[in-house]
PDB file of C-alpha atoms in Angstrom:
ATOM      1  CA  UNK A   1     143.745  -3.716 233.732  1.00  0.00           C
ATOM      2  CA  UNK A   2     143.063  -1.180 231.013  1.00  0.00           C
ATOM      3  CA  UNK A   3     139.888  -0.166 229.173  1.00  0.00           C
ATOM      4  CA  UNK A   4     140.670  -2.377 226.162  1.00  0.00           C
ATOM      5  CA  UNK A   5     140.740  -5.541 228.285  1.00  0.00           C
ATOM      6  CA  UNK A   6     137.546  -4.466 230.043  1.00  0.00           C
ATOM      7  CA  UNK A   7     135.721  -3.864 226.745  1.00  0.00           C
ATOM      8  CA  UNK A   8     137.054  -7.113 225.273  1.00  0.00           C
ATOM      9  CA  UNK A   9     135.792  -9.047 228.295  1.00  0.00           C
ATOM     10  CA  UNK A  10     132.453  -7.257 228.204  1.00  0.00           C
ATOM     11  CA  UNK A  11     131.976  -8.152 224.521  1.00  0.00           C
ATOM     12  CA  UNK A  12     132.819 -11.799 225.216  1.00  0.00           C
ATOM     13  CA  UNK A  13     130.292 -11.825 228.045  1.00  0.00           C
ATOM     14  CA  UNK A  14     127.541 -10.423 225.827  1.00  0.00           C
ATOM     15  CA  UNK A  15     128.204 -13.030 223.108  1.00  0.00           C
ATOM     16  CA  UNK A  16     128.138 -16.032 225.456  1.00  0.00           C
ATOM     17  CA  UNK A  17     125.167 -14.470 227.269  1.00  0.00           C
ATOM     18  CA  UNK A  18     123.183 -14.439 224.025  1.00  0.00           C
ATOM     19  CA  UNK A  19     123.685 -18.216 223.762  1.00  0.00           C
ATOM     20  CA  UNK A  20     122.559 -18.657 227.379  1.00  0.00           C
ATOM     21  CA  UNK A  21     119.472 -16.604 226.533  1.00  0.00           C
ATOM     22  CA  UNK A  22     118.626 -18.756 223.517  1.00  0.00           C
ATOM     23  CA  UNK A  23     118.899 -21.955 225.579  1.00  0.00           C
ATOM     24  CA  UNK A  24     116.815 -20.453 228.403  1.00  0.00           C
ATOM     25  CA  UNK A  25     114.021 -19.135 226.160  1.00  0.00           C
ATOM     26  CA  UNK A  26     112.870 -22.670 225.345  1.00  0.00           C
ATOM     27  CA  UNK A  27     112.994 -23.614 229.001  1.00  0.00           C
ATOM     28  CA  UNK A  28     110.975 -20.603 230.135  1.00  0.00           C
ATOM     29  CA  UNK A  29     108.416 -21.123 227.347  1.00  0.00           C
ATOM     30  CA  UNK A  30     107.583 -24.657 228.510  1.00  0.00           C
ATOM     31  CA  UNK A  31     107.238 -23.473 232.096  1.00  0.00           C
ATOM     32  CA  UNK A  32     105.173 -20.457 231.075  1.00  0.00           C
ATOM     33  CA  UNK A  33     102.712 -22.519 229.039  1.00  0.00           C
ATOM     34  CA  UNK A  34     102.515 -25.723 231.092  1.00  0.00           C
ATOM     35  CA  UNK A  35     104.074 -25.016 234.522  1.00  0.00           C
ATOM     36  CA  UNK A  36     106.463 -27.932 233.916  1.00  0.00           C
ATOM     37  CA  UNK A  37     110.190 -27.686 234.633  1.00  0.00           C
ATOM     38  CA  UNK A  38     111.968 -29.586 231.867  1.00  0.00           C
ATOM     39  CA  UNK A  39     115.190 -31.012 233.301  1.00  0.00           C
ATOM     40  CA  UNK A  40     115.914 -32.661 229.923  1.00  0.00           C
ATOM     41  CA  UNK A  41     116.270 -29.303 228.152  1.00  0.00           C
ATOM     42  CA  UNK A  42     120.079 -29.514 228.212  1.00  0.00           C
ATOM     43  CA  UNK A  43     119.840 -32.825 226.367  1.00  0.00           C
ATOM     44  CA  UNK A  44     117.877 -31.089 223.584  1.00  0.00           C
ATOM     45  CA  UNK A  45     120.923 -28.858 223.217  1.00  0.00           C
ATOM     46  CA  UNK A  46     123.171 -31.939 223.134  1.00  0.00           C
ATOM     47  CA  UNK A  47     121.064 -33.507 220.373  1.00  0.00           C
ATOM     48  CA  UNK A  48     121.284 -30.276 218.371  1.00  0.00           C
ATOM     49  CA  UNK A  49     125.076 -30.330 218.651  1.00  0.00           C
ATOM     50  CA  UNK A  50     125.298 -34.000 217.611  1.00  0.00           C
ATOM     51  CA  UNK A  51     122.932 -33.335 214.712  1.00  0.00           C
ATOM     52  CA  UNK A  52     125.258 -30.607 213.413  1.00  0.00           C
ATOM     53  CA  UNK A  53     128.290 -32.842 213.998  1.00  0.00           C
ATOM     54  CA  UNK A  54     126.990 -35.931 212.195  1.00  0.00           C
ATOM     55  CA  UNK A  55     125.658 -33.938 209.242  1.00  0.00           C
ATOM     56  CA  UNK A  56     129.159 -32.487 208.960  1.00  0.00           C
ATOM     57  CA  UNK A  57     131.007 -35.802 209.522  1.00  0.00           C
ATOM     58  CA  UNK A  58     128.860 -37.935 207.210  1.00  0.00           C
ATOM     59  CA  UNK A  59     127.899 -35.497 204.465  1.00  0.00           C
ATOM     60  CA  UNK A  60     130.458 -32.665 204.848  1.00  0.00           C
ATOM     61  CA  UNK A  61     127.611 -30.189 205.376  1.00  0.00           C
ATOM     62  CA  UNK A  62     128.609 -27.052 207.235  1.00  0.00           C
ATOM     63  CA  UNK A  63     126.789 -26.429 210.562  1.00  0.00           C
ATOM     64  CA  UNK A  64     125.652 -23.010 209.356  1.00  0.00           C
ATOM     65  CA  UNK A  65     124.129 -24.601 206.261  1.00  0.00           C
ATOM     66  CA  UNK A  66     122.382 -27.358 208.233  1.00  0.00           C
ATOM     67  CA  UNK A  67     121.164 -25.086 211.051  1.00  0.00           C
ATOM     68  CA  UNK A  68     117.569 -24.844 209.698  1.00  0.00           C
ATOM     69  CA  UNK A  69     117.468 -28.645 209.333  1.00  0.00           C
ATOM     70  CA  UNK A  70     118.771 -29.065 212.893  1.00  0.00           C
ATOM     71  CA  UNK A  71     116.057 -26.717 214.194  1.00  0.00           C
ATOM     72  CA  UNK A  72     113.347 -28.594 212.271  1.00  0.00           C
ATOM     73  CA  UNK A  73     114.552 -32.001 213.518  1.00  0.00           C
ATOM     74  CA  UNK A  74     114.587 -30.814 217.118  1.00  0.00           C
ATOM     75  CA  UNK A  75     111.173 -29.163 216.681  1.00  0.00           C
ATOM     76  CA  UNK A  76     109.777 -32.507 215.474  1.00  0.00           C
ATOM     77  CA  UNK A  77     111.517 -34.290 218.354  1.00  0.00           C
ATOM     78  CA  UNK A  78     109.931 -31.910 220.876  1.00  0.00           C
ATOM     79  CA  UNK A  79     106.442 -32.437 219.443  1.00  0.00           C
ATOM     80  CA  UNK A  80     106.856 -36.247 219.359  1.00  0.00           C
ATOM     81  CA  UNK A  81     108.208 -36.266 222.920  1.00  0.00           C
ATOM     82  CA  UNK A  82     105.199 -34.264 224.095  1.00  0.00           C
ATOM     83  CA  UNK A  83     102.688 -36.541 222.361  1.00  0.00           C
ATOM     84  CA  UNK A  84     104.425 -39.777 223.450  1.00  0.00           C
ATOM     85  CA  UNK A  85     105.310 -38.921 227.060  1.00  0.00           C
ATOM     86  CA  UNK A  86     104.554 -35.445 228.372  1.00  0.00           C
ATOM     87  CA  UNK A  87     100.873 -35.376 227.356  1.00  0.00           C
ATOM     88  CA  UNK A  88     100.309 -38.238 229.823  1.00  0.00           C
ATOM     89  CA  UNK A  89     101.530 -36.195 232.810  1.00  0.00           C
ATOM     90  CA  UNK A  90     100.069 -32.745 232.139  1.00  0.00           C
ATOM     91  CA  UNK A  91      97.627 -33.137 235.045  1.00  0.00           C
ATOM     92  CA  UNK A  92      99.897 -35.301 237.209  1.00  0.00           C
ATOM     93  CA  UNK A  93     101.396 -34.081 240.525  1.00  0.00           C
ATOM     94  CA  UNK A  94     104.473 -31.887 240.204  1.00  0.00           C
ATOM     95  CA  UNK A  95     106.738 -34.618 241.616  1.00  0.00           C
ATOM     96  CA  UNK A  96     105.644 -36.965 238.827  1.00  0.00           C
ATOM     97  CA  UNK A  97     106.425 -34.303 236.239  1.00  0.00           C
ATOM     98  CA  UNK A  98     109.847 -33.646 237.776  1.00  0.00           C
ATOM     99  CA  UNK A  99     110.784 -37.344 237.872  1.00  0.00           C
ATOM    100  CA  UNK A 100     109.537 -37.824 234.300  1.00  0.00           C
ATOM    101  CA  UNK A 101     111.704 -35.051 232.846  1.00  0.00           C
ATOM    102  CA  UNK A 102     114.606 -36.257 235.016  1.00  0.00           C
ATOM    103  CA  UNK A 103     114.134 -39.732 233.545  1.00  0.00           C
ATOM    104  CA  UNK A 104     114.084 -38.343 230.002  1.00  0.00           C
ATOM    105  CA  UNK A 105     117.293 -36.451 230.755  1.00  0.00           C
ATOM    106  CA  UNK A 106     119.159 -39.573 231.886  1.00  0.00           C
ATOM    107  CA  UNK A 107     117.651 -41.674 229.086  1.00  0.00           C
ATOM    108  CA  UNK A 108     118.793 -39.264 226.352  1.00  0.00           C
ATOM    109  CA  UNK A 109     122.225 -38.914 227.945  1.00  0.00           C
ATOM    110  CA  UNK A 110     122.612 -42.687 228.242  1.00  0.00           C
ATOM    111  CA  UNK A 111     121.494 -43.313 224.668  1.00  0.00           C
ATOM    112  CA  UNK A 112     124.000 -40.715 223.438  1.00  0.00           C
ATOM    113  CA  UNK A 113     126.815 -42.394 225.399  1.00  0.00           C
ATOM    114  CA  UNK A 114     125.807 -45.812 224.044  1.00  0.00           C
ATOM    115  CA  UNK A 115     125.542 -44.706 220.408  1.00  0.00           C
ATOM    116  CA  UNK A 116     128.314 -42.143 220.153  1.00  0.00           C
ATOM    117  CA  UNK A 117     130.650 -42.960 223.101  1.00  0.00           C
ATOM    118  CA  UNK A 118     131.723 -40.369 225.700  1.00  0.00           C
ATOM    119  CA  UNK A 119     134.508 -39.025 223.450  1.00  0.00           C
ATOM    120  CA  UNK A 120     134.848 -35.295 222.884  1.00  0.00           C
ATOM    121  CA  UNK A 121     134.192 -34.352 219.255  1.00  0.00           C
ATOM    122  CA  UNK A 122     134.687 -31.098 217.396  1.00  0.00           C
ATOM    123  CA  UNK A 123     133.842 -29.692 213.986  1.00  0.00           C
ATOM    124  CA  UNK A 124     137.072 -28.507 212.353  1.00  0.00           C
ATOM    125  CA  UNK A 125     137.225 -25.994 209.534  1.00  0.00           C
ATOM    126  CA  UNK A 126     133.613 -24.858 209.591  1.00  0.00           C
ATOM    127  CA  UNK A 127     132.676 -21.824 207.491  1.00  0.00           C
ATOM    128  CA  UNK A 128     133.007 -19.663 210.610  1.00  0.00           C
ATOM    129  CA  UNK A 129     136.486 -19.716 212.112  1.00  0.00           C
ATOM    130  CA  UNK A 130     139.190 -17.302 213.150  1.00  0.00           C
ATOM    131  CA  UNK A 131     138.500 -13.848 214.530  1.00  0.00           C
ATOM    132  CA  UNK A 132     137.359 -10.462 213.295  1.00  0.00           C
ATOM    133  CA  UNK A 133     138.274  -6.938 214.345  1.00  0.00           C
ATOM    134  CA  UNK A 134     135.181  -4.976 215.376  1.00  0.00           C
ATOM    135  CA  UNK A 135     135.728  -1.410 216.595  1.00  0.00           C
ATOM    136  CA  UNK A 136     139.156  -2.412 217.849  1.00  0.00           C
ATOM    137  CA  UNK A 137     137.887  -5.548 219.616  1.00  0.00           C
ATOM    138  CA  UNK A 138     139.071  -9.006 218.570  1.00  0.00           C
ATOM    139  CA  UNK A 139     136.000 -11.248 218.494  1.00  0.00           C
ATOM    140  CA  UNK A 140     135.960 -14.938 217.655  1.00  0.00           C
ATOM    141  CA  UNK A 141     134.025 -15.360 214.416  1.00  0.00           C
ATOM    142  CA  UNK A 142     132.136 -18.501 215.620  1.00  0.00           C
ATOM    143  CA  UNK A 143     131.141 -16.722 218.843  1.00  0.00           C
ATOM    144  CA  UNK A 144     130.086 -13.602 216.916  1.00  0.00           C
ATOM    145  CA  UNK A 145     127.989 -15.614 214.445  1.00  0.00           C
ATOM    146  CA  UNK A 146     126.474 -17.630 217.313  1.00  0.00           C
ATOM    147  CA  UNK A 147     125.554 -14.411 219.130  1.00  0.00           C
ATOM    148  CA  UNK A 148     123.976 -12.884 216.038  1.00  0.00           C
ATOM    149  CA  UNK A 149     122.138 -16.145 215.366  1.00  0.00           C
ATOM    150  CA  UNK A 150     120.812 -16.119 218.925  1.00  0.00           C
ATOM    151  CA  UNK A 151     119.532 -12.550 218.453  1.00  0.00           C
ATOM    152  CA  UNK A 152     117.860 -13.526 215.170  1.00  0.00           C
ATOM    153  CA  UNK A 153     116.139 -16.612 216.607  1.00  0.00           C
ATOM    154  CA  UNK A 154     115.027 -14.700 219.700  1.00  0.00           C
ATOM    155  CA  UNK A 155     113.619 -11.938 217.474  1.00  0.00           C
ATOM    156  CA  UNK A 156     111.653 -14.506 215.448  1.00  0.00           C
ATOM    157  CA  UNK A 157     110.230 -16.044 218.635  1.00  0.00           C
ATOM    158  CA  UNK A 158     109.284 -12.605 219.991  1.00  0.00           C
ATOM    159  CA  UNK A 159     107.570 -11.646 216.724  1.00  0.00           C
ATOM    160  CA  UNK A 160     105.742 -14.983 216.612  1.00  0.00           C
ATOM    161  CA  UNK A 161     104.412 -14.565 220.153  1.00  0.00           C
ATOM    162  CA  UNK A 162     103.399 -10.924 219.794  1.00  0.00           C
ATOM    163  CA  UNK A 163     102.274 -10.527 216.180  1.00  0.00           C
ATOM    164  CA  UNK A 164     100.697 -13.798 215.030  1.00  0.00           C
ATOM    165  CA  UNK A 165      97.340 -15.450 215.815  1.00  0.00           C
ATOM    166  CA  UNK A 166      99.065 -18.705 216.724  1.00  0.00           C
ATOM    167  CA  UNK A 167     101.407 -16.847 219.063  1.00  0.00           C
ATOM    168  CA  UNK A 168      98.420 -15.095 220.652  1.00  0.00           C
ATOM    169  CA  UNK A 169      96.738 -18.488 221.164  1.00  0.00           C
ATOM    170  CA  UNK A 170      99.916 -19.755 222.820  1.00  0.00           C
ATOM    171  CA  UNK A 171     100.027 -16.714 225.114  1.00  0.00           C
ATOM    172  CA  UNK A 172      96.329 -17.158 225.930  1.00  0.00           C
ATOM    173  CA  UNK A 173      96.955 -20.791 226.883  1.00  0.00           C
ATOM    174  CA  UNK A 174      99.868 -19.708 229.059  1.00  0.00           C
ATOM    175  CA  UNK A 175      97.686 -17.126 230.840  1.00  0.00           C
ATOM    176  CA  UNK A 176      94.670 -19.390 231.479  1.00  0.00           C
ATOM    177  CA  UNK A 177      94.357 -22.707 229.684  1.00  0.00           C
ATOM    178  CA  UNK A 178      90.752 -23.271 230.823  1.00  0.00           C
ATOM    179  CA  UNK A 179      89.617 -19.874 229.512  1.00  0.00           C
ATOM    180  CA  UNK A 180      91.568 -20.478 226.295  1.00  0.00           C
ATOM    181  CA  UNK A 181      89.819 -23.842 225.889  1.00  0.00           C
ATOM    182  CA  UNK A 182      86.404 -22.133 226.247  1.00  0.00           C
ATOM    183  CA  UNK A 183      87.447 -19.823 223.395  1.00  0.00           C
ATOM    184  CA  UNK A 184      88.075 -22.839 221.161  1.00  0.00           C
ATOM    185  CA  UNK A 185      91.846 -23.090 221.560  1.00  0.00           C
ATOM    186  CA  UNK A 186      93.092 -26.688 221.693  1.00  0.00           C
ATOM    187  CA  UNK A 187      95.429 -26.604 224.676  1.00  0.00           C
ATOM    188  CA  UNK A 188      97.129 -29.899 223.748  1.00  0.00           C
ATOM    189  CA  UNK A 189      98.077 -28.483 220.337  1.00  0.00           C
ATOM    190  CA  UNK A 190      99.466 -25.400 222.076  1.00  0.00           C
ATOM    191  CA  UNK A 191     101.424 -27.569 224.533  1.00  0.00           C
ATOM    192  CA  UNK A 192     102.874 -29.601 221.636  1.00  0.00           C
ATOM    193  CA  UNK A 193     103.762 -26.368 219.851  1.00  0.00           C
ATOM    194  CA  UNK A 194     105.502 -25.034 222.974  1.00  0.00           C
ATOM    195  CA  UNK A 195     107.585 -28.220 223.286  1.00  0.00           C
ATOM    196  CA  UNK A 196     108.445 -28.059 219.590  1.00  0.00           C
ATOM    197  CA  UNK A 197     109.539 -24.415 219.775  1.00  0.00           C
ATOM    198  CA  UNK A 198     111.496 -25.039 222.988  1.00  0.00           C
ATOM    199  CA  UNK A 199     113.349 -27.999 221.475  1.00  0.00           C
ATOM    200  CA  UNK A 200     113.901 -26.018 218.252  1.00  0.00           C
ATOM    201  CA  UNK A 201     115.480 -23.155 220.240  1.00  0.00           C
ATOM    202  CA  UNK A 202     117.783 -25.619 221.998  1.00  0.00           C
ATOM    203  CA  UNK A 203     118.603 -27.163 218.603  1.00  0.00           C
ATOM    204  CA  UNK A 204     119.492 -23.726 217.214  1.00  0.00           C
ATOM    205  CA  UNK A 205     121.727 -23.059 220.208  1.00  0.00           C
ATOM    206  CA  UNK A 206     123.323 -26.503 219.768  1.00  0.00           C
ATOM    207  CA  UNK A 207     123.962 -25.970 216.059  1.00  0.00           C
ATOM    208  CA  UNK A 208     125.555 -22.581 216.743  1.00  0.00           C
ATOM    209  CA  UNK A 209     127.629 -23.867 219.678  1.00  0.00           C
ATOM    210  CA  UNK A 210     128.872 -26.871 217.688  1.00  0.00           C
ATOM    211  CA  UNK A 211     131.160 -24.595 215.647  1.00  0.00           C
ATOM    212  CA  UNK A 212     133.380 -23.781 218.647  1.00  0.00           C
ATOM    213  CA  UNK A 213     132.401 -25.918 221.668  1.00  0.00           C
ATOM    214  CA  UNK A 214     133.311 -29.610 222.275  1.00  0.00           C
ATOM    215  CA  UNK A 215     130.485 -32.078 221.651  1.00  0.00           C
ATOM    216  CA  UNK A 216     129.961 -34.891 224.165  1.00  0.00           C
ATOM    217  CA  UNK A 217     126.972 -36.670 225.774  1.00  0.00           C
ATOM    218  CA  UNK A 218     127.066 -34.645 229.029  1.00  0.00           C
ATOM    219  CA  UNK A 219     127.435 -31.248 227.354  1.00  0.00           C
ATOM    220  CA  UNK A 220     123.848 -30.324 228.251  1.00  0.00           C
ATOM    221  CA  UNK A 221     124.731 -30.393 231.954  1.00  0.00           C
ATOM    222  CA  UNK A 222     127.261 -27.610 231.309  1.00  0.00           C
ATOM    223  CA  UNK A 223     124.506 -25.237 230.225  1.00  0.00           C
ATOM    224  CA  UNK A 224     121.357 -26.361 232.015  1.00  0.00           C
ATOM    225  CA  UNK A 225     122.329 -24.966 235.434  1.00  0.00           C
ATOM    226  CA  UNK A 226     123.009 -21.556 233.911  1.00  0.00           C
ATOM    227  CA  UNK A 227     119.782 -21.834 231.923  1.00  0.00           C
ATOM    228  CA  UNK A 228     117.825 -22.342 235.150  1.00  0.00           C
ATOM    229  CA  UNK A 229     119.579 -19.331 236.682  1.00  0.00           C
ATOM    230  CA  UNK A 230     118.696 -17.259 233.598  1.00  0.00           C
ATOM    231  CA  UNK A 231     115.048 -18.361 233.623  1.00  0.00           C
ATOM    232  CA  UNK A 232     114.660 -17.644 237.334  1.00  0.00           C
ATOM    233  CA  UNK A 233     116.503 -14.348 237.096  1.00  0.00           C
ATOM    234  CA  UNK A 234     114.441 -13.189 234.119  1.00  0.00           C
ATOM    235  CA  UNK A 235     111.169 -14.418 235.588  1.00  0.00           C
ATOM    236  CA  UNK A 236     109.607 -17.806 234.865  1.00  0.00           C
ATOM    237  CA  UNK A 237     107.605 -17.673 231.638  1.00  0.00           C
ATOM    238  CA  UNK A 238     109.070 -14.372 230.375  1.00  0.00           C
ATOM    239  CA  UNK A 239     110.857 -14.620 227.008  1.00  0.00           C
ATOM    240  CA  UNK A 240     112.014 -11.005 227.199  1.00  0.00           C
ATOM    241  CA  UNK A 241     113.201 -11.558 230.761  1.00  0.00           C
ATOM    242  CA  UNK A 242     115.184 -14.640 229.712  1.00  0.00           C
ATOM    243  CA  UNK A 243     116.850 -12.669 226.916  1.00  0.00           C
ATOM    244  CA  UNK A 244     117.920  -9.839 229.231  1.00  0.00           C
ATOM    245  CA  UNK A 245     118.927 -12.189 232.045  1.00  0.00           C
ATOM    246  CA  UNK A 246     120.961 -14.366 229.642  1.00  0.00           C
ATOM    247  CA  UNK A 247     123.090 -11.392 228.596  1.00  0.00           C
ATOM    248  CA  UNK A 248     123.377 -10.279 232.231  1.00  0.00           C
ATOM    249  CA  UNK A 249     124.538 -13.723 233.379  1.00  0.00           C
ATOM    250  CA  UNK A 250     127.067 -13.960 230.524  1.00  0.00           C
ATOM    251  CA  UNK A 251     128.558 -10.556 231.350  1.00  0.00           C
ATOM    252  CA  UNK A 252     128.665 -11.239 235.097  1.00  0.00           C
ATOM    253  CA  UNK A 253     130.271 -14.637 234.517  1.00  0.00           C
ATOM    254  CA  UNK A 254     133.158 -13.360 232.400  1.00  0.00           C
ATOM    255  CA  UNK A 255     133.618 -10.196 234.465  1.00  0.00           C
ATOM    256  CA  UNK A 256     133.686 -12.320 237.614  1.00  0.00           C
ATOM    257  CA  UNK A 257     136.324 -14.523 235.996  1.00  0.00           C
ATOM    258  CA  UNK A 258     138.402 -11.455 235.132  1.00  0.00           C
ATOM    259  CA  UNK A 259     138.057  -9.537 238.395  1.00  0.00           C
ATOM    260  CA  UNK A 260     137.808 -12.327 240.982  1.00  0.00           C
ATOM    261  CA  UNK A 261     139.346 -15.342 239.219  1.00  0.00           C
ATOM    262  CA  UNK A 262     138.197 -17.917 236.655  1.00  0.00           C
ATOM    263  CA  UNK A 263     137.616 -20.515 239.368  1.00  0.00           C
ATOM    264  CA  UNK A 264     135.095 -18.226 241.090  1.00  0.00           C
ATOM    265  CA  UNK A 265     133.115 -16.992 238.077  1.00  0.00           C
ATOM    266  CA  UNK A 266     130.165 -19.331 238.699  1.00  0.00           C
ATOM    267  CA  UNK A 267     130.159 -18.416 242.380  1.00  0.00           C
ATOM    268  CA  UNK A 268     129.810 -14.738 241.414  1.00  0.00           C
ATOM    269  CA  UNK A 269     126.837 -15.552 239.164  1.00  0.00           C
ATOM    270  CA  UNK A 270     125.144 -17.643 241.833  1.00  0.00           C
ATOM    271  CA  UNK A 271     125.712 -15.000 244.524  1.00  0.00           C
ATOM    272  CA  UNK A 272     124.004 -12.386 242.382  1.00  0.00           C
ATOM    273  CA  UNK A 273     121.240 -14.857 241.634  1.00  0.00           C
ATOM    274  CA  UNK A 274     120.671 -15.463 245.351  1.00  0.00           C
ATOM    275  CA  UNK A 275     120.624 -11.711 245.919  1.00  0.00           C
ATOM    276  CA  UNK A 276     117.898 -11.242 243.306  1.00  0.00           C
ATOM    277  CA  UNK A 277     115.897 -14.102 244.818  1.00  0.00           C
ATOM    278  CA  UNK A 278     116.027 -12.428 248.231  1.00  0.00           C
ATOM    279  CA  UNK A 279     114.778  -9.031 247.055  1.00  0.00           C
ATOM    280  CA  UNK A 280     112.738  -9.940 243.948  1.00  0.00           C
ATOM    281  CA  UNK A 281     111.928 -13.683 244.001  1.00  0.00           C
ATOM    282  CA  UNK A 282     109.684 -13.467 240.920  1.00  0.00           C
ATOM    283  CA  UNK A 283     112.709 -12.430 238.852  1.00  0.00           C
ATOM    284  CA  UNK A 284     113.448  -9.227 236.965  1.00  0.00           C
ATOM    285  CA  UNK A 285     110.393  -9.297 234.658  1.00  0.00           C
ATOM    286  CA  UNK A 286     108.255 -11.931 236.374  1.00  0.00           C
ATOM    287  CA  UNK A 287     104.857 -11.197 237.861  1.00  0.00           C
ATOM    288  CA  UNK A 288     104.550 -11.054 241.656  1.00  0.00           C
TER     289      UNK A 288
END
């Protein structure tokens, strides 16, 4: 193995890690604000991918062009889901919350199989295809655009949380919802906002992935396990931690596949994850 192969693999790991980070940021935001683990988050990603696919198949609209619309549709879906279902279990026991999000996961997956069949679908000839040469590295253009899109969306989320009044209200609710309520912050509006942003992030990831990844009803399951690893590794509730951990998991996954074997790449990720849990169970940037 020479340095070129190592650098090529490293770049691939960073690009796929950025997508993992974007998926995980929505997941960690919901947990940070509401202490609810959303097992249906992978299905938000699936809906984002199908949204991009059907807008392309029915109206010949490129996924890059429809990405803002996909994000808005998923944002609205997240808010509606919160108001219709999740708002009824905010004070319920944790087991009730877990079974509810599990039920939503299987419901969305089943509806997708019923409406769109379990066939694998792809988007051919999107505006991003082929590969580009960057500093001597051959990078897939869809993967490169998806990685840059993930950085952009993550940057917008970070700016929103740290430099806007609404973001500050969301952070205050995440820190102490009772104290935030005494300061006049409507916690239910903040919860709905968190679900909307989380679903929008998953929709963005889905729209970006749809340009190079097969689309099928169970596709969310492919990413949700890694998303949970990323969230736990970065620290539950930490957006910055999820971003760093996403890149770390992507790099470790592809490097494990190169050095140990493709069939063991997930095992390498999970071994590292278990190691972090043993020595720093709150995650890299989580609070003890």
